[in-house]
mmCIF file of C-alpha atoms in Angstrom:
data_model
loop_
_atom_site.group_PDB
_atom_site.id
_atom_site.type_symbol
_atom_site.label_atom_id
_atom_site.label_comp_id
_atom_site.label_asym_id
_atom_site.label_seq_id
_atom_site.Cartn_x
_atom_site.Cartn_y
_atom_site.Cartn_z
ATOM 1 C CA UNK A 27 -21.344 -3.449 2.782
ATOM 2 C CA UNK A 28 -20.936 -0.085 0.755
ATOM 3 C CA UNK A 29 -19.066 2.672 1.540
ATOM 4 C CA UNK A 30 -17.996 5.901 -0.409
ATOM 5 C CA UNK A 31 -14.322 6.180 -1.260
ATOM 6 C CA UNK A 32 -14.430 9.708 -1.110
ATOM 7 C CA UNK A 33 -15.544 9.855 2.424
ATOM 8 C CA UNK A 34 -13.406 7.135 3.716
ATOM 9 C CA UNK A 35 -10.710 7.661 6.117
ATOM 10 C CA UNK A 36 -7.478 9.485 5.006
ATOM 11 C CA UNK A 37 -5.366 6.256 5.208
ATOM 12 C CA UNK A 38 -7.669 4.259 2.798
ATOM 13 C CA UNK A 39 -7.601 7.259 0.227
ATOM 14 C CA UNK A 40 -3.936 7.660 0.240
ATOM 15 C CA UNK A 41 -3.450 3.989 -0.288
ATOM 16 C CA UNK A 42 -5.588 4.299 -3.208
ATOM 17 C CA UNK A 43 -3.655 7.222 -4.540
ATOM 18 C CA UNK A 44 -0.470 5.364 -4.109
ATOM 19 C CA UNK A 45 -1.464 2.464 -6.068
ATOM 20 C CA UNK A 46 -2.982 4.870 -8.706
ATOM 21 C CA UNK A 47 0.744 6.629 -9.052
ATOM 22 C CA UNK A 48 2.569 3.324 -9.249
ATOM 23 C CA UNK A 49 0.238 2.380 -11.908
ATOM 24 C CA UNK A 50 1.497 5.304 -13.819
ATOM 25 C CA UNK A 51 4.982 5.535 -12.795
ATOM 26 C CA UNK A 52 6.432 2.055 -13.836
ATOM 27 C CA UNK A 53 9.858 2.507 -12.724
ATOM 28 C CA UNK A 54 9.322 3.735 -9.285
ATOM 29 C CA UNK A 55 9.523 1.415 -6.413
ATOM 30 C CA UNK A 56 6.265 1.267 -4.030
ATOM 31 C CA UNK A 57 7.963 1.278 -0.642
ATOM 32 C CA UNK A 58 5.125 -0.250 1.000
ATOM 33 C CA UNK A 59 5.420 -3.530 -1.391
ATOM 34 C CA UNK A 60 8.966 -3.889 -1.030
ATOM 35 C CA UNK A 61 12.101 -3.969 1.641
ATOM 36 C CA UNK A 62 14.710 -1.697 1.382
ATOM 37 C CA UNK A 63 17.116 -4.141 0.346
ATOM 38 C CA UNK A 64 15.896 -3.968 -3.147
ATOM 39 C CA UNK A 65 18.178 -0.893 -3.530
ATOM 40 C CA UNK A 66 21.167 -3.019 -3.454
ATOM 41 C CA UNK A 67 20.301 -3.546 -7.134
ATOM 42 C CA UNK A 68 21.279 0.087 -7.904
ATOM 43 C CA UNK A 69 24.623 1.633 -7.693
ATOM 44 C CA UNK A 70 24.062 4.069 -5.270
ATOM 45 C CA UNK A 71 26.639 6.131 -3.013
ATOM 46 C CA UNK A 72 26.488 4.862 0.301
ATOM 47 C CA UNK A 73 25.419 8.020 1.929
ATOM 48 C CA UNK A 74 22.673 7.940 -0.648
ATOM 49 C CA UNK A 75 21.926 4.263 0.368
ATOM 50 C CA UNK A 76 22.048 4.970 4.017
ATOM 51 C CA UNK A 77 19.366 7.789 3.613
ATOM 52 C CA UNK A 78 16.869 5.822 1.783
ATOM 53 C CA UNK A 79 17.352 2.800 3.993
ATOM 54 C CA UNK A 80 16.776 4.847 7.244
ATOM 55 C CA UNK A 81 13.736 6.689 5.740
ATOM 56 C CA UNK A 82 12.122 3.871 3.679
ATOM 57 C CA UNK A 83 8.842 4.157 5.246
ATOM 58 C CA UNK A 84 8.707 7.743 5.234
ATOM 59 C CA UNK A 85 8.559 7.940 1.164
ATOM 60 C CA UNK A 86 5.744 6.832 -0.913
ATOM 61 C CA UNK A 87 7.649 5.694 -3.932
ATOM 62 C CA UNK A 88 11.289 5.922 -4.811
ATOM 63 C CA UNK A 89 12.879 5.729 -8.421
ATOM 64 C CA UNK A 90 16.432 5.216 -7.515
ATOM 65 C CA UNK A 91 17.675 4.931 -10.841
ATOM 66 C CA UNK A 92 16.729 8.480 -11.623
ATOM 67 C CA UNK A 93 17.300 9.774 -8.320
ATOM 68 C CA UNK A 94 13.607 10.630 -7.284
ATOM 69 C CA UNK A 95 11.455 10.393 -4.339
ATOM 70 C CA UNK A 96 7.694 10.617 -4.686
ATOM 71 C CA UNK A 97 5.378 11.979 -2.072
ATOM 72 C CA UNK A 98 1.823 11.000 -2.632
ATOM 73 C CA UNK A 99 -1.188 13.231 -1.616
ATOM 74 C CA UNK A 100 -4.682 12.300 -2.138
ATOM 75 C CA UNK A 101 -7.992 14.518 -2.056
ATOM 76 C CA UNK A 102 -11.335 14.894 -2.802
ATOM 77 C CA UNK A 103 -12.396 17.465 -5.326
ATOM 78 C CA UNK A 104 -14.300 20.517 -4.071
ATOM 79 C CA UNK A 105 -16.875 22.029 -6.180
ATOM 80 C CA UNK A 106 -16.205 25.598 -4.644
ATOM 81 C CA UNK A 107 -12.906 27.575 -4.419
ATOM 82 C CA UNK A 108 -11.120 27.050 -1.477
ATOM 83 C CA UNK A 109 -8.921 29.986 -0.245
ATOM 84 C CA UNK A 110 -5.731 30.184 1.721
ATOM 85 C CA UNK A 111 -4.780 27.021 3.863
ATOM 86 C CA UNK A 112 -7.972 25.236 2.813
ATOM 87 C CA UNK A 113 -6.512 24.462 -0.189
ATOM 88 C CA UNK A 114 -3.105 23.611 1.004
ATOM 89 C CA UNK A 115 -2.162 20.009 1.630
ATOM 90 C CA UNK A 116 -1.073 19.167 5.329
ATOM 91 C CA UNK A 117 2.567 18.053 5.820
ATOM 92 C CA UNK A 118 4.758 17.858 9.068
ATOM 93 C CA UNK A 119 8.030 19.744 9.875
ATOM 94 C CA UNK A 120 9.512 16.296 10.027
ATOM 95 C CA UNK A 121 8.605 15.648 6.419
ATOM 96 C CA UNK A 122 10.196 18.901 5.130
ATOM 97 C CA UNK A 123 13.498 18.317 7.068
ATOM 98 C CA UNK A 124 13.550 15.143 4.961
ATOM 99 C CA UNK A 125 12.971 16.545 1.743
ATOM 100 C CA UNK A 126 15.810 19.364 2.404
ATOM 101 C CA UNK A 127 17.919 16.405 3.323
ATOM 102 C CA UNK A 128 17.211 14.444 0.041
ATOM 103 C CA UNK A 129 17.863 17.427 -2.196
ATOM 104 C CA UNK A 130 21.185 18.052 -0.460
ATOM 105 C CA UNK A 131 22.098 14.369 -1.132
ATOM 106 C CA UNK A 132 20.872 15.066 -4.915
ATOM 107 C CA UNK A 133 17.543 13.569 -4.894
ATOM 108 C CA UNK A 134 14.683 15.304 -6.479
ATOM 109 C CA UNK A 135 11.854 15.298 -4.694
ATOM 110 C CA UNK A 136 8.351 15.347 -6.456
ATOM 111 C CA UNK A 137 4.635 15.523 -5.085
ATOM 112 C CA UNK A 138 2.189 13.391 -6.770
ATOM 113 C CA UNK A 139 -1.326 15.339 -6.078
ATOM 114 C CA UNK A 140 -4.443 12.796 -6.988
ATOM 115 C CA UNK A 141 -7.680 14.296 -6.776
ATOM 116 C CA UNK A 142 -10.785 11.874 -6.566
ATOM 117 C CA UNK A 143 -13.883 13.057 -8.456
ATOM 118 C CA UNK A 144 -17.361 11.647 -7.742
ATOM 119 C CA UNK A 145 -17.929 10.126 -11.362
ATOM 120 C CA UNK A 146 -14.909 7.397 -10.741
ATOM 121 C CA UNK A 147 -12.451 9.884 -12.552
ATOM 122 C CA UNK A 148 -9.060 11.182 -10.812
ATOM 123 C CA UNK A 149 -6.722 13.700 -11.924
ATOM 124 C CA UNK A 150 -2.986 13.542 -11.250
ATOM 125 C CA UNK A 151 -0.677 16.270 -11.079
ATOM 126 C CA UNK A 152 3.306 15.852 -10.648
ATOM 127 C CA UNK A 153 5.351 18.717 -9.525
ATOM 128 C CA UNK A 154 8.527 19.717 -7.668
ATOM 129 C CA UNK A 155 8.608 19.621 -3.853
ATOM 130 C CA UNK A 156 7.879 23.348 -2.601
ATOM 131 C CA UNK A 157 7.342 23.697 1.039
ATOM 132 C CA UNK A 158 5.402 26.976 0.146
ATOM 133 C CA UNK A 159 2.699 24.739 -1.420
ATOM 134 C CA UNK A 160 1.824 23.160 1.775
ATOM 135 C CA UNK A 161 0.375 24.005 5.169
ATOM 136 C CA UNK A 162 2.773 22.803 8.008
ATOM 137 C CA UNK A 163 0.960 21.101 10.797
ATOM 138 C CA UNK A 164 2.949 21.899 13.973
ATOM 139 C CA UNK A 165 1.172 19.410 16.561
ATOM 140 C CA UNK A 166 0.050 21.062 19.747
ATOM 141 C CA UNK A 167 2.120 20.089 22.653
ATOM 142 C CA UNK A 168 0.659 17.593 25.212
ATOM 143 C CA UNK A 169 -0.683 18.580 28.506
ATOM 144 C CA UNK A 170 2.679 17.413 30.227
ATOM 145 C CA UNK A 171 4.797 19.671 27.833
ATOM 146 C CA UNK A 172 2.451 22.804 28.314
ATOM 147 C CA UNK A 173 2.582 22.338 31.902
ATOM 148 C CA UNK A 174 6.325 22.050 32.076
ATOM 149 C CA UNK A 175 6.647 25.383 29.707
ATOM 150 C CA UNK A 176 4.325 27.567 32.189
ATOM 151 C CA UNK A 177 6.553 26.411 35.208
ATOM 152 C CA UNK A 178 9.818 27.550 33.392
ATOM 153 C CA UNK A 179 7.947 30.724 32.537
ATOM 154 C CA UNK A 180 6.802 31.247 35.941
ATOM 155 C CA UNK A 181 9.993 30.510 37.709
#
């Protein structure tokens, strides 16, 4: 069986991007590879430890010693210039809320942007999280929720 990594589903590309990032960030903990009990090795305040434990599966990599949380986003290289939201990475409102809580607790949130090229090369940029750099995906309400809203408007 043959496949194209750049044409595969987003989950596979995301996992490849996370492994690439872990290769470069030796001190970071790959959350899919370890249980959150590894955090007990670090001298973290209870509030910070509780936050990381509760949200362990929400972040890709964590460096507790440096108080950095990494979110990895992987995408294909596009030959043409994309405009507006086409060029932005998609995130959810819940993720923005998590990042804001992390910042309040003193963590630095970094975004690792992995770009896959067709010739097996990849690019990696690490930058501070800024919600304006993303397109916030607000899921469409279910049919039941839309029906409930229309009834409350009509009543």
